Coordinates of C-alpha atoms and ligand atoms in Angstrom, one line a residue:
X1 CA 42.5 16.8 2.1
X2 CA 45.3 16.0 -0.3
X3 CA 45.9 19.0 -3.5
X4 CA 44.7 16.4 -5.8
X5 CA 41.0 15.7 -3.9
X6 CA 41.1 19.7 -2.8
X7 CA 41.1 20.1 -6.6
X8 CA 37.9 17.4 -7.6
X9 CA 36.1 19.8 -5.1
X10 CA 37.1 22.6 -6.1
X11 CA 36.4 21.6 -10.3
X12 CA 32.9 20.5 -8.4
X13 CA 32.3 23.7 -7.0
X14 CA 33.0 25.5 -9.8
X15 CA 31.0 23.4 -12.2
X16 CA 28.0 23.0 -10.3
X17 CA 27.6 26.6 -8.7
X18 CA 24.9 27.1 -5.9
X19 CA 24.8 23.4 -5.1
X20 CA 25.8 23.4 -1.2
X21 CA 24.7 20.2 -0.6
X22 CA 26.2 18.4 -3.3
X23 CA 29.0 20.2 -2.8
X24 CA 28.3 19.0 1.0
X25 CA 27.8 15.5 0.1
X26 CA 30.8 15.5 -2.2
X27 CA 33.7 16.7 0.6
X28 CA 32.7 14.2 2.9
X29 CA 32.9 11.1 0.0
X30 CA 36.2 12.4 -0.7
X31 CA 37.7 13.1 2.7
X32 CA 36.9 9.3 3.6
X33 CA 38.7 8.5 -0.2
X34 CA 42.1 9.8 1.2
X35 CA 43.3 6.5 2.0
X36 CA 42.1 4.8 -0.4
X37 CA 43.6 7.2 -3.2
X38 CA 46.7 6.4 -1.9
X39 CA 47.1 2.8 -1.9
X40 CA 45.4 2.8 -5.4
X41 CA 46.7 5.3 -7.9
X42 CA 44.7 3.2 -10.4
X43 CA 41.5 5.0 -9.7
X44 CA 43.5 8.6 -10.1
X45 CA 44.5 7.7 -13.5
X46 CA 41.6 6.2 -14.3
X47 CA 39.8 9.7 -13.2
X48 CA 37.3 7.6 -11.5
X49 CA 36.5 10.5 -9.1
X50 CA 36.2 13.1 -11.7
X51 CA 33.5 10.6 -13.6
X52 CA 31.7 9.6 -10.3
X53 CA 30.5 13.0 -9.6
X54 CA 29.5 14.0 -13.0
X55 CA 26.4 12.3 -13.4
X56 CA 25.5 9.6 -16.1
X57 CA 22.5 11.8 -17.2
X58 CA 20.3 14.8 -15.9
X59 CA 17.0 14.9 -17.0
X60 CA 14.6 18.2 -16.4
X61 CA 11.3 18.7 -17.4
X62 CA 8.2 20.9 -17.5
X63 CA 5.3 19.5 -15.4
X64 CA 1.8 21.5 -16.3
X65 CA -1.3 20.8 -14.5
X66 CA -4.5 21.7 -13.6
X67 CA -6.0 22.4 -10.2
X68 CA -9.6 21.8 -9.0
X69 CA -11.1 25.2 -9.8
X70 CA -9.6 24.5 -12.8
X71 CA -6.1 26.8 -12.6
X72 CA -3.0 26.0 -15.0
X73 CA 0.0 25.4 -12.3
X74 CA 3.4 24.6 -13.8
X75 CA 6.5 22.5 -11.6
X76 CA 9.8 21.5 -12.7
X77 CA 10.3 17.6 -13.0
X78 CA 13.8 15.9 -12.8
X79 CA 15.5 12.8 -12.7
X80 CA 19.3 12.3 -12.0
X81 CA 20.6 8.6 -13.6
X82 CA 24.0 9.0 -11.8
X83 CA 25.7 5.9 -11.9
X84 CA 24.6 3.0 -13.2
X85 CA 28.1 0.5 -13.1
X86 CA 26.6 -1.9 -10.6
X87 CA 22.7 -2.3 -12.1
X88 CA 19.9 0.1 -13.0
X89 CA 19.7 3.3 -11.9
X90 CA 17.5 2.7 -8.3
X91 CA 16.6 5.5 -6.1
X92 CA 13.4 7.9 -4.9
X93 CA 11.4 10.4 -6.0
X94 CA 11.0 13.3 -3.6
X95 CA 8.0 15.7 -3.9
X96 CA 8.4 18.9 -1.6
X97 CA 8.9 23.0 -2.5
X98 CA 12.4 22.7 -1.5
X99 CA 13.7 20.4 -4.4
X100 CA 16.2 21.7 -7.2
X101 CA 18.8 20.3 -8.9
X102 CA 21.5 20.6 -6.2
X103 CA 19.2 18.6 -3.1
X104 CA 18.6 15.7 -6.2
X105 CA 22.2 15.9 -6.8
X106 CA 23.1 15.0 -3.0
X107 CA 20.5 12.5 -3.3
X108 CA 21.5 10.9 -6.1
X109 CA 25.4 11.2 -5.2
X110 CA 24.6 9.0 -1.9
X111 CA 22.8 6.8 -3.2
X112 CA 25.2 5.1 -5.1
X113 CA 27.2 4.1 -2.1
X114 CA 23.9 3.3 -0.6
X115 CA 23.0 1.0 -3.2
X116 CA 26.0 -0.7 -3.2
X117 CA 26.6 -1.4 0.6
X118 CA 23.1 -3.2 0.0
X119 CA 25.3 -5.8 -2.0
X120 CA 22.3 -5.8 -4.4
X121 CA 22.8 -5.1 -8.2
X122 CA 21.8 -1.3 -8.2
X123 CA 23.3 1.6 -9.4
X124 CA 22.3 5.4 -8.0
X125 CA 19.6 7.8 -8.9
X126 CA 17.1 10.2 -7.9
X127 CA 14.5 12.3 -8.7
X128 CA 10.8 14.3 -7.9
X129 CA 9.4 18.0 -8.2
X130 CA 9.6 21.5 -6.3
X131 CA 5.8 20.3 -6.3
X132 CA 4.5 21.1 -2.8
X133 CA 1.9 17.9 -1.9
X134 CA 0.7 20.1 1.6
X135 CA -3.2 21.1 0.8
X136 CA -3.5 19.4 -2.2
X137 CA -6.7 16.9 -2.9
X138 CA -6.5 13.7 -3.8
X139 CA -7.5 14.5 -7.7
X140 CA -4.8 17.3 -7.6
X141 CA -2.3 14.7 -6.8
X142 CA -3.1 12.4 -9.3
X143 CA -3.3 14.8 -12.5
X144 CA 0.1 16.2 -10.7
X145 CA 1.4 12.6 -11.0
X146 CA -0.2 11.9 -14.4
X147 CA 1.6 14.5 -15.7
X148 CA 5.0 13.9 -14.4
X149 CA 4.7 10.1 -15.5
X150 CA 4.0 11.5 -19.3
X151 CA 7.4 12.8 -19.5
X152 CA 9.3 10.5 -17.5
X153 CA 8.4 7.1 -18.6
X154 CA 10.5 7.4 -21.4
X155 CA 13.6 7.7 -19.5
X156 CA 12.6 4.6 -17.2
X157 CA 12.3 0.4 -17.1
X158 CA 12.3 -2.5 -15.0
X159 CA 16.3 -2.7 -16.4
X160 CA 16.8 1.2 -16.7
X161 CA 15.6 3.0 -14.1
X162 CA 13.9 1.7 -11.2
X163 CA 12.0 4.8 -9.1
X164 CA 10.8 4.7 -5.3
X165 CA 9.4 6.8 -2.8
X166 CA 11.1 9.5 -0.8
X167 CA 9.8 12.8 1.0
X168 CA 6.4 13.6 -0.7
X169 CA 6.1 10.3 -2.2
X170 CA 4.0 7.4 -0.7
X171 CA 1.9 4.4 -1.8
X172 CA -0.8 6.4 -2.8
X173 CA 1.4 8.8 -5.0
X174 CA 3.5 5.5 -6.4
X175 CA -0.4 4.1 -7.5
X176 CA -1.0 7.1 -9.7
X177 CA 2.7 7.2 -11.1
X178 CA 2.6 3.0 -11.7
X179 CA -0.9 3.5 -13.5
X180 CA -0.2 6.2 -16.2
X181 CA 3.1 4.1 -16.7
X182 CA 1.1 1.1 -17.9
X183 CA -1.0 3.1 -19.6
X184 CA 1.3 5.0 -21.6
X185 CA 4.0 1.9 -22.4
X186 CA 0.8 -1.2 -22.4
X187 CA 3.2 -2.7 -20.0
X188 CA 2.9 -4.4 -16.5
X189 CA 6.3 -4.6 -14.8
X190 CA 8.7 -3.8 -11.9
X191 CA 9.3 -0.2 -13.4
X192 CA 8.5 1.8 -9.6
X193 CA 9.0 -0.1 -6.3
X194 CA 7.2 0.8 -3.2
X195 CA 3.8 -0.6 -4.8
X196 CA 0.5 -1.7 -3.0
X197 CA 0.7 -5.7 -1.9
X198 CA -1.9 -6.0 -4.6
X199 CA -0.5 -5.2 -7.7
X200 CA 3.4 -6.2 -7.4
X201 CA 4.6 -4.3 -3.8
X202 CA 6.7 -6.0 -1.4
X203 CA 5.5 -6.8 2.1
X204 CA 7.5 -4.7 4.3
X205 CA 8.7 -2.1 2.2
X206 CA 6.4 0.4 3.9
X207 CA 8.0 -0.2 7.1
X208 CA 11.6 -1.4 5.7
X209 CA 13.9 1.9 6.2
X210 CA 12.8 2.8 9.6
X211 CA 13.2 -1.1 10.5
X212 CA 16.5 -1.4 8.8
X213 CA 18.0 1.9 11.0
X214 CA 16.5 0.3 14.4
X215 CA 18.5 -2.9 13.2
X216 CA 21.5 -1.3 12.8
X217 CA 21.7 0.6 15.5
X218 CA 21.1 -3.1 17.6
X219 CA 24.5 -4.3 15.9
X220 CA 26.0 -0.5 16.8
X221 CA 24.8 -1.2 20.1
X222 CA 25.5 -4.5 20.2
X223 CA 29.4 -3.8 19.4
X224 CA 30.0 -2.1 23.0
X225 CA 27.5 -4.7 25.0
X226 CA 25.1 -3.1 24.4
X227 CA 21.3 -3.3 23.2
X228 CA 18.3 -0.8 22.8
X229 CA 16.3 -2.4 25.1
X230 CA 15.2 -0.2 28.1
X231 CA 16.9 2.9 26.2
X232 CA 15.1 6.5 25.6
X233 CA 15.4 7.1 22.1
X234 CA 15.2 10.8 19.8
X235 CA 13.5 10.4 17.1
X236 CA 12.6 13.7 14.3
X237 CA 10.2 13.8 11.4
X238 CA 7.0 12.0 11.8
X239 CA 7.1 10.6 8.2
X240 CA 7.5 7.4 6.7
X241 CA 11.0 6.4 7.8
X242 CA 10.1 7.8 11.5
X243 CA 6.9 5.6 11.5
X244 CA 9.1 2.6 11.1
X245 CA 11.4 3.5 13.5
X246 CA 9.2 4.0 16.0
X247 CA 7.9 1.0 15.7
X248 CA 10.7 -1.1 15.7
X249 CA 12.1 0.9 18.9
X250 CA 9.0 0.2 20.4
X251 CA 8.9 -3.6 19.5
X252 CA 12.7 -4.3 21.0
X253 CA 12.0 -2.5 24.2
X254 CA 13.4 0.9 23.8
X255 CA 11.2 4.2 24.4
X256 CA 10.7 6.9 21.6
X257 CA 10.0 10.3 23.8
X258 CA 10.1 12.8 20.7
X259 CA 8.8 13.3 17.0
X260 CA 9.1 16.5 15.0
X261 CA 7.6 18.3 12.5
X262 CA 8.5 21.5 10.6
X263 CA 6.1 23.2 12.8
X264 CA 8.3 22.1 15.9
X265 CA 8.6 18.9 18.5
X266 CA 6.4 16.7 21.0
X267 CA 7.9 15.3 23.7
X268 CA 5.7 12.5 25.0
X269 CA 7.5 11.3 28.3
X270 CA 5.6 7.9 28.2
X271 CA 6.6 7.2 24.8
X272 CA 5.4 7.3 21.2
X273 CA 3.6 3.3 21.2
X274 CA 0.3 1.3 20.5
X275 CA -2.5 3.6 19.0
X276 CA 0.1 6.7 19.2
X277 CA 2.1 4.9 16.4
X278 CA -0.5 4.5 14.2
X279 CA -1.6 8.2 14.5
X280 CA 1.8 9.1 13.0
X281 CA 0.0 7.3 9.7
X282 CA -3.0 9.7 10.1
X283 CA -1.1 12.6 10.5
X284 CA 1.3 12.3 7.4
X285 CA -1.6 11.4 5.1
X286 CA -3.3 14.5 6.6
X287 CA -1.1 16.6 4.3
X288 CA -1.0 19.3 6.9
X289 CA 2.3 18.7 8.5
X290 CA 2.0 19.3 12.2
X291 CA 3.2 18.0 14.7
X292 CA 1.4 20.0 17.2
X293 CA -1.7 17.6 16.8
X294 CA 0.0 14.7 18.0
X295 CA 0.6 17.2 21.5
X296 CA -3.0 17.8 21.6
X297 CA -4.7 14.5 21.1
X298 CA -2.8 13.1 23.1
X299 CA -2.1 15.7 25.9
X300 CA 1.7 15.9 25.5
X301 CA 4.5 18.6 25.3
X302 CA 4.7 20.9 21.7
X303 CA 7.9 22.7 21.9
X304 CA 6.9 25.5 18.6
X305 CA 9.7 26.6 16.3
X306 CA 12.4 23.8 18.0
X307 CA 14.6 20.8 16.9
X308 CA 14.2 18.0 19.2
X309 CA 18.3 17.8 20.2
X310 CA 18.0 19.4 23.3
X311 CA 16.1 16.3 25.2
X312 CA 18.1 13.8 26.9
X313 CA 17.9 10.3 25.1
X314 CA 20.4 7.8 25.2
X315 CA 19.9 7.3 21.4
X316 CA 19.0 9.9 18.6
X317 CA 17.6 8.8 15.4
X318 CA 17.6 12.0 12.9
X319 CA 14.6 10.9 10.2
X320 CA 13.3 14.3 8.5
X321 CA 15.9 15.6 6.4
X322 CA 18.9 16.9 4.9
X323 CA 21.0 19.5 7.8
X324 CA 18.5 19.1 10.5
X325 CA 21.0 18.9 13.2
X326 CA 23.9 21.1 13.2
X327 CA 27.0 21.4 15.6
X328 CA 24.8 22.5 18.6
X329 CA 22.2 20.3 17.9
X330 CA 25.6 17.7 18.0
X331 CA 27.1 19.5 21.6
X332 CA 23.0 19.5 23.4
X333 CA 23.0 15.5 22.5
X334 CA 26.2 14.9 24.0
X335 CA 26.1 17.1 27.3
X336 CA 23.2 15.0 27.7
X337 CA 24.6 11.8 27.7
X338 CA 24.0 10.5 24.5
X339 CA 25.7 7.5 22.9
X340 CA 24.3 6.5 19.7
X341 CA 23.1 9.1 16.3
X342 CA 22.2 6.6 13.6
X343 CA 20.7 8.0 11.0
X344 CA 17.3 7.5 9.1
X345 CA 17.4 10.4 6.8
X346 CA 19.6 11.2 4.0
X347 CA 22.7 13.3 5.3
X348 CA 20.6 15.0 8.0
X349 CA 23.8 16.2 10.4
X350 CA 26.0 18.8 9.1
X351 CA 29.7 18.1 8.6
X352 CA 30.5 20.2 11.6
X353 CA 27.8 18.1 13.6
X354 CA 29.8 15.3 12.2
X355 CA 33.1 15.7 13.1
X356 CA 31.7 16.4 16.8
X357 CA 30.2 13.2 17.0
X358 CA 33.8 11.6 15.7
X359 CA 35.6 13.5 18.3
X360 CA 33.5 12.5 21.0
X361 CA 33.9 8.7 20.0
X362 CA 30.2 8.2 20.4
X363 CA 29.0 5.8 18.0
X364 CA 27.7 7.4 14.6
X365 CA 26.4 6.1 11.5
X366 CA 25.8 7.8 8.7
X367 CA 22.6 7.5 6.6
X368 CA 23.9 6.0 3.3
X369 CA 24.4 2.8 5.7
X370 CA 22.2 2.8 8.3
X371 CA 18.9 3.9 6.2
X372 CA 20.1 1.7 3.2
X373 CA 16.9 -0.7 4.3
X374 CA 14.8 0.9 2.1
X375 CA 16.3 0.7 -0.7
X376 CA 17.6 -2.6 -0.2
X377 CA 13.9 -4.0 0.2
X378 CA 13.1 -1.8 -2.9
X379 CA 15.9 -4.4 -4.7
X380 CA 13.7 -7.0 -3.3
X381 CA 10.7 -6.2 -4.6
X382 CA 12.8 -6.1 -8.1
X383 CA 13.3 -9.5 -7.3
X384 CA 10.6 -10.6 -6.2
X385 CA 8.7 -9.1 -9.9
X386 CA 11.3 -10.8 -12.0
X387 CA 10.3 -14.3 -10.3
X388 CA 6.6 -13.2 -10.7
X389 CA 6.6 -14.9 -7.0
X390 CA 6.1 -12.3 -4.1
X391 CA 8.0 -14.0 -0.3
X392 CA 6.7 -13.6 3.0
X393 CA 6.6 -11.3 5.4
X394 CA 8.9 -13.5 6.9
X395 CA 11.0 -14.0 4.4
X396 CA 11.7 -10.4 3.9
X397 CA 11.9 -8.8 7.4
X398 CA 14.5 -11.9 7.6
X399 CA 16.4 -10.5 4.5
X400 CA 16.4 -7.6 5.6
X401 CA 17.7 -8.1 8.9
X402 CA 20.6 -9.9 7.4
X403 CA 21.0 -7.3 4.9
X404 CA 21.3 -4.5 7.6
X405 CA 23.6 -6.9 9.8
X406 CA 25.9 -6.6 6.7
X407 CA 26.2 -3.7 6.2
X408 CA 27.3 -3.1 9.7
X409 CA 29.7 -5.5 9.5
X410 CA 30.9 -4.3 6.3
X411 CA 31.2 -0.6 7.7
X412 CA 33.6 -2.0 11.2
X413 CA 35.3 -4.4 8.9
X414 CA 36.3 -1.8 6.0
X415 CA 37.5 0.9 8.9
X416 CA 39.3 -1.6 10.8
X417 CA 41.3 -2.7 7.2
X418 CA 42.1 0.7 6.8
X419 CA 43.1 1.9 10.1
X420 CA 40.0 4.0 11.3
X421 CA 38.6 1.6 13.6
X422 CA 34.6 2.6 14.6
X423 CA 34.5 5.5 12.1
X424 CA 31.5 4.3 10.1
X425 CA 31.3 7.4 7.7
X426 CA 34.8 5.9 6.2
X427 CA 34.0 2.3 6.0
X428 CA 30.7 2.7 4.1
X429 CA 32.2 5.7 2.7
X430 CA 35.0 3.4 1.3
X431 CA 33.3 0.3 0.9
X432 CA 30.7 1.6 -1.1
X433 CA 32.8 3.4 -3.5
X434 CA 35.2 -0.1 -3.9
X435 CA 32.6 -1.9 -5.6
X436 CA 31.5 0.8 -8.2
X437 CA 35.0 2.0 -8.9
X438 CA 35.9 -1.6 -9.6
X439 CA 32.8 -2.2 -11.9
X440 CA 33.9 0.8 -13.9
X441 CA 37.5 -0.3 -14.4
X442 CA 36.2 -3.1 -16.0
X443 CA 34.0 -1.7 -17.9
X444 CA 36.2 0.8 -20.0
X445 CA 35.8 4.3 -20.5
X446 CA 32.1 4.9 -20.6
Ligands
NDP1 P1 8.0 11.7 4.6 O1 7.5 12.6 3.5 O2 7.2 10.5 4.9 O3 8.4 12.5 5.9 C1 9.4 13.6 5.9 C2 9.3 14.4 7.2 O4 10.3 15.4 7.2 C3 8.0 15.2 7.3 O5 7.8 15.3 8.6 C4 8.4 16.5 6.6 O6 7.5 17.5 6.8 C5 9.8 16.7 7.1 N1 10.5 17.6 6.2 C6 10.7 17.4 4.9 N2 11.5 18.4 4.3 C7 11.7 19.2 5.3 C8 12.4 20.4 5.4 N3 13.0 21.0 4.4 N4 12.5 21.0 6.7 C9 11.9 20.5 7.7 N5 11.2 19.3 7.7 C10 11.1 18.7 6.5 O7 9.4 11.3 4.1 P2 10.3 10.0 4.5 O8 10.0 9.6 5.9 O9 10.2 9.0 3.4 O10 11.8 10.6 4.4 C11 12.5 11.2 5.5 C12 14.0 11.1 5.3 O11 14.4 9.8 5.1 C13 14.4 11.9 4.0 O12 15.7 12.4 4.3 C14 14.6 10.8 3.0 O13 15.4 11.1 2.0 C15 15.1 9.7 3.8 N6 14.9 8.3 3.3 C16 13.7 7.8 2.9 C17 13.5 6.5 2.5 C18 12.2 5.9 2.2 O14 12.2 4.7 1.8 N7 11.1 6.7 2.2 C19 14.7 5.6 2.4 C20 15.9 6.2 2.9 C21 16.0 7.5 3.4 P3 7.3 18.6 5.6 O15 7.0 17.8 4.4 O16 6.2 19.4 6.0 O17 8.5 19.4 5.4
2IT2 O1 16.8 7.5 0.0 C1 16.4 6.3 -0.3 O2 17.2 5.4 -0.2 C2 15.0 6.2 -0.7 N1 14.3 7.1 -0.7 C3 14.5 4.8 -1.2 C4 14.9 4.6 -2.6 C5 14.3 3.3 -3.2 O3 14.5 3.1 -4.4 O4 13.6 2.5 -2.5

């Protein structure tokens, strides 16, 4: 890294003190700006960088409510409105025990490159609750949701603030957070996306992120002559984004031989398909996050306490979470033959795991591109509320096929330009942060 970059990391370090993965999420953004910084010494003067990773706005709140036996629980609520030079602040909600303001911060930090590699008008945010959804009824949920709604809804709008799903946050949890919103402002709009095909959702949103990583990783495949037909494919979580994976995998020929859970993995050697797939559905709304019933309905391998790295796939699709494979997660892959890692999660390889990957000139993708589907179908649904005229499925899996295939193409094009041919962290990297950069130039110091 160049003194002046080493020195926005080090100001971010210092300024934003036990943060590691925004600090995580901020090197690698920078290390792929190198180039970039040097052609341009408009954006230095400008002190883009130094504005890009201070966000817009933080908003933190208290979240009290009350459990079935009738016990006071308190959470902590936040939203981060990072950026918002391209559109309205767009991004998920995540509800788990693990959140604070540094894993929002990551969040948030992506997904402004995200949002703009989807070519759609939408700047970056993120938000959600250390509240822990695992156990919790149906009625706990929605007073939980109530309750966070109350606070936030005056921080959001269809041309503010736009809020999804992420970990923890599904259609039923979007349902309870759309209705105290109307409630509370007398207003029916686009103000959350991810909403039931009733009242406003898109068709295919459900299924878009995990659909959107199998379609890149056709057009990664598809770059060496390659396609996923006939290949054994890693996947890990068993959530939402893995669901969609699965089945897309499934659909275009390839074979899915693991999930995971934070209990451990399943290897099913006669792949994850028909009624298998849509007991990953059952199992998430469960709430009790095992994998191990998967193994014993269906008579298959639980490997307790492990990542699933270690199985020999030709293709490894990382869908759970932030640092869930790490540099010998990265060496077990390769020694084992695989040639693709696209991932569906949001930074879920290290930068050590990273850098292996590179070295190896494997193909690798990393997740602000490859799982940019959901949000992108997210910006549909926007658009589809604005017309008041809800599209096809067709019409949307079509979009968003077209969307991913730009994306890829936008990620080869934008290395090749700048002399780093294949390495897709740097073209999205760089191509995402083009667009915003720009958009603030011309927009004055704000
Ligand atoms: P889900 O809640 O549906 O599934 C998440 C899975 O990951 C669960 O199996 C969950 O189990 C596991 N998990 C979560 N946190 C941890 C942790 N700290 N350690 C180990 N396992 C964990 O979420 P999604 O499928 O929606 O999200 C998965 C990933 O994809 C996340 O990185 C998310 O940010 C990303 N993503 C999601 C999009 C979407 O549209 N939903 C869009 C783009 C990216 P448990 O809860 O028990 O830990
Ligand atoms: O990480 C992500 O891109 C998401 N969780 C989806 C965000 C959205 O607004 O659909």
């Amino acid at each position: 890294m160049s003194d002046y970059t080493q020195q926005v990391l080090a100001q971010v370090k210092a300024k934003n003190p036990a943060e590691p993965e925004f600090h995580q999420a901020v090197q690698e953004i920078l290390e792929s700006l190198e180039i970039v910084l040097q052609k341009h010494p408009e954006y230095r003067s400008a002190r883009i960088l130094e504005r890009m990773v201070e966000p817009e706005r933080v908003i933190m709140f208290r979240v009290p409510w009350l459990d079935d036996q009738g016990e006071i629980h308190v959470n902590r609520g936040f939203r981060i409105q990072f950026n918002s030079a391209i559109g309205p602040y767009k991004g998920g909600l995540r509800f788990h025990p693990s959140v604070n303001l540094g894993i929002l911060k990551f969040l948030g930090f992506e997904q402004i490159f995200k949002n703009s590699l989807t070519s759609l008008p939408m700047g970056g945010g993120k938000g959600g609750s250390d509240f822990d959804p695992k156990g919790k009824s149906d009625h706990e949920v929605m007073r939980f949701c109530q309750s966070f709604m109350t606070e936030l809804f005056r921080h959001i709008g269809p041309d503010t603030d736009v809020p999804a799903g992420d970990i923890g946050v599904g259609g039923r949890e979007i349902g309870y957070l759309f209705g105290q919103y109307k409630r509370l402002t007398r207003e029916f709009t686009g103000v959350l996306t991810g909403k039931g095909i009733n009242w406003g959702g898109s068709l295919v949103r459900p299924e878009a992120t995990g659909y959107g990583v199998v379609y890149f990783t056709e057009e990664m495949l598809k770059s060496k002559g390659q396609s996923i037909a006939g290949k054994t494919v890693g996947v890990s979580g068993f959530g939402n984004v893995a669901w969609g994976a699965v089945r897309k995998v499934t659909q275009l020929g390839g074979k899915v031989v693991t999930l995971s859970g934070p209990d451990g993995f399943i290897y099913d050697k006669d792949g994850v398909k028909g009624e298998k797939i849509d007991y990953m559905l059952e199992l998430r709304a469960s709430a009790n996050d095992r994998i191990k019933d998967y193994a014993d309905k269906f008579k298959v391998e639980f490997h307790p306490g492990m990542r699933p790295w270690g199985v020999k796939v030709d293709v490894a699709l990382p869908c759970a979470t932030q640092n869930e494979l790490d540099t010998n997660d990265a060496k077990s892959l390769l020694s084992n033959g695989c040639q693709c890692v696209c991932e569906g999660a949001n930074m879920p390889t290290t930068l050590e795991g990273v850098k292996i990957f590179q070295e190896a000139g494997i193909l690798y993708s990393p997740g602000k591109a490859s799982n940019a589907g959901g949000v992108a179908t997210s910006g549909l649904e926007m658009t589809q509320n604005s017309m008041r005229l809800p599209w096809s499925k067709e019409e949307v899996d079509q979009r968003l096929h077209q969307i991913m295939t730009n994306i890829h193409h936008t990620c080869v094009d934008t290395a090749q330009r700048f002399g780093v041919p294949g390495n897709y962290v740097v073209g999205a990297n760089i191509a995402g942060f083009l667009k915003v950069a720009n958009a603030m130039l011309d927009q004055g110091l704000v």
